[in-house]
Coordinates of C-alpha atoms in Angstrom, one line a residue:
X1 CA 131.4 103.4 179.2
X2 CA 128.9 106.2 178.8
X3 CA 131.4 108.2 176.9
X4 CA 132.1 105.3 174.5
X5 CA 128.4 104.9 173.7
X6 CA 128.0 108.6 173.0
X7 CA 130.9 108.5 170.6
X8 CA 129.4 105.6 168.7
X9 CA 126.0 107.4 168.3
X10 CA 127.8 110.6 167.1
X11 CA 129.7 108.5 164.5
X12 CA 126.5 107.0 163.1
X13 CA 124.8 110.5 162.8
X14 CA 127.8 111.9 161.0
X15 CA 127.9 108.9 158.5
X16 CA 124.2 109.3 157.7
X17 CA 124.6 113.1 157.1
X18 CA 127.5 112.6 154.8
X19 CA 125.6 109.9 152.7
X20 CA 122.6 112.2 152.3
X21 CA 124.8 115.1 151.2
X22 CA 126.5 112.9 148.6
X23 CA 123.2 111.7 147.2
X24 CA 121.7 115.2 146.8
X25 CA 124.8 116.5 145.1
X26 CA 124.6 113.7 142.5
X27 CA 121.0 114.5 141.6
X28 CA 121.6 118.2 141.5
X29 CA 124.5 117.6 139.1
X30 CA 122.4 115.7 136.7
X31 CA 119.8 118.4 136.6
X32 CA 122.4 121.1 136.2
X33 CA 123.5 119.4 132.9
X34 CA 120.0 119.2 131.6
X35 CA 119.6 115.5 132.2
X36 CA 116.3 114.0 133.4
X37 CA 116.3 113.4 137.2
X38 CA 116.6 109.6 137.5
X39 CA 114.6 109.7 140.7
X40 CA 111.7 111.7 139.2
X41 CA 108.6 110.0 137.7
X42 CA 108.1 110.0 133.9
X43 CA 105.1 112.3 134.1
X44 CA 102.6 113.6 136.5
X45 CA 99.9 111.2 135.3
X46 CA 99.0 107.7 136.6
X47 CA 101.8 105.3 137.1
X48 CA 102.8 103.2 134.1
X49 CA 104.0 99.6 134.1
X50 CA 107.0 99.1 132.0
X51 CA 106.4 96.7 129.1
X52 CA 107.6 93.2 129.6
X53 CA 110.2 91.5 127.3
X54 CA 107.3 89.5 125.7
X55 CA 105.3 92.6 124.7
X56 CA 104.7 92.6 120.9
X57 CA 106.4 95.4 118.9
X58 CA 104.5 96.8 116.0
X59 CA 106.6 96.9 112.8
X60 CA 106.1 100.1 110.8
X61 CA 104.8 99.5 107.2
X62 CA 107.3 99.1 104.5
X63 CA 108.1 102.4 102.8
X64 CA 107.8 102.4 99.0
X65 CA 111.0 104.0 97.6
X66 CA 110.7 107.2 95.7
X67 CA 110.6 106.6 92.0
X68 CA 113.6 107.4 89.9
X69 CA 112.2 108.7 86.6
X70 CA 113.3 107.5 83.2
X71 CA 114.5 110.8 81.7
X72 CA 113.2 111.6 78.3
X73 CA 115.6 113.6 76.1
X74 CA 114.5 116.5 74.0
X75 CA 113.5 115.9 70.4
X76 CA 110.8 113.7 68.7
X77 CA 108.7 111.8 71.2
X78 CA 110.2 108.3 71.7
X79 CA 108.1 105.2 71.7
X80 CA 108.4 103.4 75.0
X81 CA 107.1 100.0 76.0
X82 CA 109.1 99.4 79.1
X83 CA 110.4 101.8 81.7
X84 CA 114.0 101.5 82.6
X85 CA 113.9 100.8 86.3
X86 CA 115.1 98.3 88.9
X87 CA 112.0 98.8 91.0
X88 CA 109.6 95.8 91.0
X89 CA 106.9 97.7 89.3
X90 CA 104.6 97.5 86.2
X91 CA 102.2 100.0 84.7
X92 CA 98.6 100.0 83.4
X93 CA 97.5 101.9 80.3
X94 CA 93.8 101.5 79.8
X95 CA 92.5 102.7 76.4
X96 CA 89.5 104.2 74.7
X97 CA 86.8 104.6 77.4
X98 CA 83.9 103.2 75.5
X99 CA 82.5 101.0 78.3
X100 CA 82.7 102.5 81.7
X101 CA 82.2 99.8 84.4
X102 CA 82.0 101.2 88.0
X103 CA 83.0 97.7 89.3
X104 CA 86.4 98.2 87.5
X105 CA 86.9 101.5 89.4
X106 CA 85.9 99.7 92.6
X107 CA 88.6 97.1 92.0
X108 CA 91.2 99.7 91.2
X109 CA 90.3 101.7 94.3
X110 CA 90.3 98.7 96.6
X111 CA 93.7 97.7 95.5
X112 CA 95.0 101.3 95.5
X113 CA 96.3 100.9 91.9
X114 CA 97.3 103.9 89.9
X115 CA 96.5 103.7 86.2
X116 CA 96.7 105.8 83.1
X117 CA 93.5 106.2 81.0
X118 CA 94.3 106.9 77.3
X119 CA 91.0 108.3 76.2
X120 CA 89.5 109.1 72.8
X121 CA 87.4 112.2 72.3
X122 CA 83.7 111.6 72.9
X123 CA 84.2 108.9 75.6
X124 CA 86.0 111.5 77.7
X125 CA 83.1 113.9 77.5
X126 CA 80.3 111.4 77.7
X127 CA 80.6 110.6 81.4
X128 CA 82.4 113.3 83.3
X129 CA 81.3 111.8 86.7
X130 CA 83.0 108.5 85.9
X131 CA 86.2 110.1 84.9
X132 CA 86.2 112.5 87.8
X133 CA 86.0 109.4 90.1
X134 CA 88.7 107.7 88.1
X135 CA 91.0 110.6 88.6
X136 CA 90.1 110.9 92.3
X137 CA 91.1 107.3 93.0
X138 CA 94.5 107.5 91.3
X139 CA 93.9 107.6 87.6
X140 CA 95.6 110.0 85.2
X141 CA 93.9 110.9 81.9
X142 CA 96.2 111.0 78.9
X143 CA 95.5 111.2 75.1
X144 CA 94.7 108.6 72.5
X145 CA 93.6 110.7 69.5
X146 CA 90.2 112.2 68.6
X147 CA 88.7 109.5 66.4
X148 CA 91.0 106.5 66.7
X149 CA 92.4 106.3 63.1
X150 CA 95.6 104.6 62.1
X151 CA 97.8 107.7 62.2
X152 CA 100.3 106.4 59.7
X153 CA 97.6 106.4 57.0
X154 CA 96.2 109.9 57.3
X155 CA 97.4 113.2 55.9
X156 CA 99.7 115.4 57.9
X157 CA 97.0 117.9 58.5
X158 CA 94.6 115.2 59.9
X159 CA 97.4 113.7 61.9
X160 CA 98.1 117.1 63.5
X161 CA 94.3 117.5 64.3
X162 CA 94.1 114.1 65.8
X163 CA 97.1 114.4 68.0
X164 CA 97.1 118.1 69.0
X165 CA 93.3 118.1 69.1
X166 CA 93.3 115.2 71.6
X167 CA 95.7 117.2 73.8
X168 CA 93.3 120.2 73.7
X169 CA 90.3 118.0 74.5
X170 CA 91.9 116.4 77.5
X171 CA 93.1 119.7 78.9
X172 CA 89.6 121.2 78.4
X173 CA 87.9 118.3 80.2
X174 CA 90.4 117.9 83.1
X175 CA 92.2 121.2 83.4
X176 CA 95.6 119.4 82.9
X177 CA 97.5 119.2 79.7
X178 CA 98.4 115.6 78.8
X179 CA 102.0 114.7 78.2
X180 CA 101.8 111.1 77.1
X181 CA 100.2 109.8 73.9
X182 CA 99.2 106.3 72.9
X183 CA 98.7 106.0 69.2
X184 CA 95.7 103.9 68.1
X185 CA 96.6 100.3 67.2
X186 CA 100.2 101.1 68.3
X187 CA 100.8 102.5 64.8
X188 CA 103.4 105.2 64.5
X189 CA 106.3 106.4 62.3
X190 CA 108.8 109.3 62.5
X191 CA 106.1 111.8 61.4
X192 CA 103.8 110.7 64.2
X193 CA 106.6 111.1 66.7
X194 CA 107.6 114.5 65.5
X195 CA 104.1 115.9 65.5
X196 CA 103.4 114.4 68.9
X197 CA 106.4 116.3 70.2
X198 CA 105.2 119.5 68.5
X199 CA 101.9 119.1 70.3
X200 CA 103.6 118.9 73.7
X201 CA 103.8 115.1 74.3
X202 CA 107.1 113.7 75.7
X203 CA 106.5 110.1 74.7
X204 CA 104.4 107.6 72.8
X205 CA 103.4 104.9 75.2
X206 CA 103.4 101.4 73.8
X207 CA 103.3 98.0 75.7
X208 CA 105.0 94.7 76.5
X209 CA 101.8 92.8 77.2
X210 CA 98.0 93.1 76.6
X211 CA 94.9 91.7 78.3
X212 CA 92.1 90.0 76.3
X213 CA 89.1 88.0 77.5
X214 CA 90.5 87.3 81.0
X215 CA 94.0 86.4 79.9
X216 CA 97.3 88.3 79.8
X217 CA 99.4 87.9 76.6
X218 CA 103.0 88.9 77.1
X219 CA 105.5 89.6 74.3
X220 CA 108.4 88.0 76.1
X221 CA 106.4 85.3 78.0
X222 CA 106.9 86.8 81.4
X223 CA 106.3 90.1 83.1
X224 CA 109.5 92.1 83.8
X225 CA 110.0 95.2 86.0
X226 CA 109.1 98.3 84.0
X227 CA 106.7 96.6 81.7
X228 CA 103.7 98.6 80.4
X229 CA 100.4 96.7 79.8
X230 CA 97.7 97.5 77.3
X231 CA 94.1 97.2 78.6
X232 CA 90.8 98.6 77.4
X233 CA 87.7 100.1 79.1
X234 CA 85.3 97.4 78.0
X235 CA 83.1 94.7 79.5
X236 CA 86.0 92.3 80.4
X237 CA 88.1 94.9 82.1
X238 CA 87.4 93.7 85.7
X239 CA 88.2 90.1 84.8
X240 CA 91.4 91.3 83.1
X241 CA 92.4 93.4 86.1
X242 CA 91.9 90.3 88.3
X243 CA 94.2 88.3 86.1
X244 CA 96.9 91.0 86.2
X245 CA 96.7 91.0 90.0
X246 CA 97.2 87.3 90.2
X247 CA 100.2 87.4 87.8
X248 CA 101.8 90.5 89.5
X249 CA 101.3 89.0 93.0
X250 CA 102.9 85.7 91.9
X251 CA 105.9 87.6 90.6
X252 CA 106.2 90.0 93.4
X253 CA 105.4 93.1 91.3
X254 CA 103.3 96.1 92.2
X255 CA 101.5 98.6 90.1
X256 CA 103.0 102.0 89.9
X257 CA 102.1 105.4 88.3
X258 CA 103.5 105.7 84.8
X259 CA 103.7 109.5 85.1
X260 CA 106.0 109.2 88.1
X261 CA 108.6 107.3 86.0
X262 CA 108.5 109.4 82.8
X263 CA 109.9 112.9 83.1
X264 CA 111.4 115.2 80.4
X265 CA 114.9 116.6 80.9
X266 CA 114.5 119.8 83.0

């Protein structure tokens, strides 16, 4: 009887020892292969409670796709009023610079809208602080001639002075040579295009819609992806920007940087 009891005890001891040996071997094997020890804590800091199934998960913000530029071929600068793109974007070209309303910059900055300022000589130099802020919040300064004439009605010499001179003025004021030119009144011909190209411009920027007195007038009755808008630095600019926002929001369009979508052939 005593012998039988001793045999039972010995059997239990042997079983426990074998179980312990198997468990240690499993853990050591996982560590030998570089795996995290399943029995170790996540870190040496305070214990952490695993999130429940109902814990809210924060969705990362939507990533804006990288623009695919509309490539401009070599030769006379083409006139462009709509960018060829499938992105749901439109573009703002704001002309002249005669009235400089800080509230308009506040609106552009608050909405994180890029824009292109096509400036005439004089307005550009009259308020360097304003234009420095405009550039700092996402604006790009491009050229709009020196004195705003109808370029199809001036001599070739004056045409060259107006176009090349405006490029020189912008570069002197900003340190960056402009590459886009908007002809005053939208007036151009082959001579204007050729001289613009000689002066270093890659395109004449036209428009598919214009803002006036708080309304948006569209050539085709509706905004389309890639459309460029004509606006002006004047007293009604803030109201016009608000109208553009309402229209763009209603159509699911966002404002993009024109220079990101216009690139010359390398």
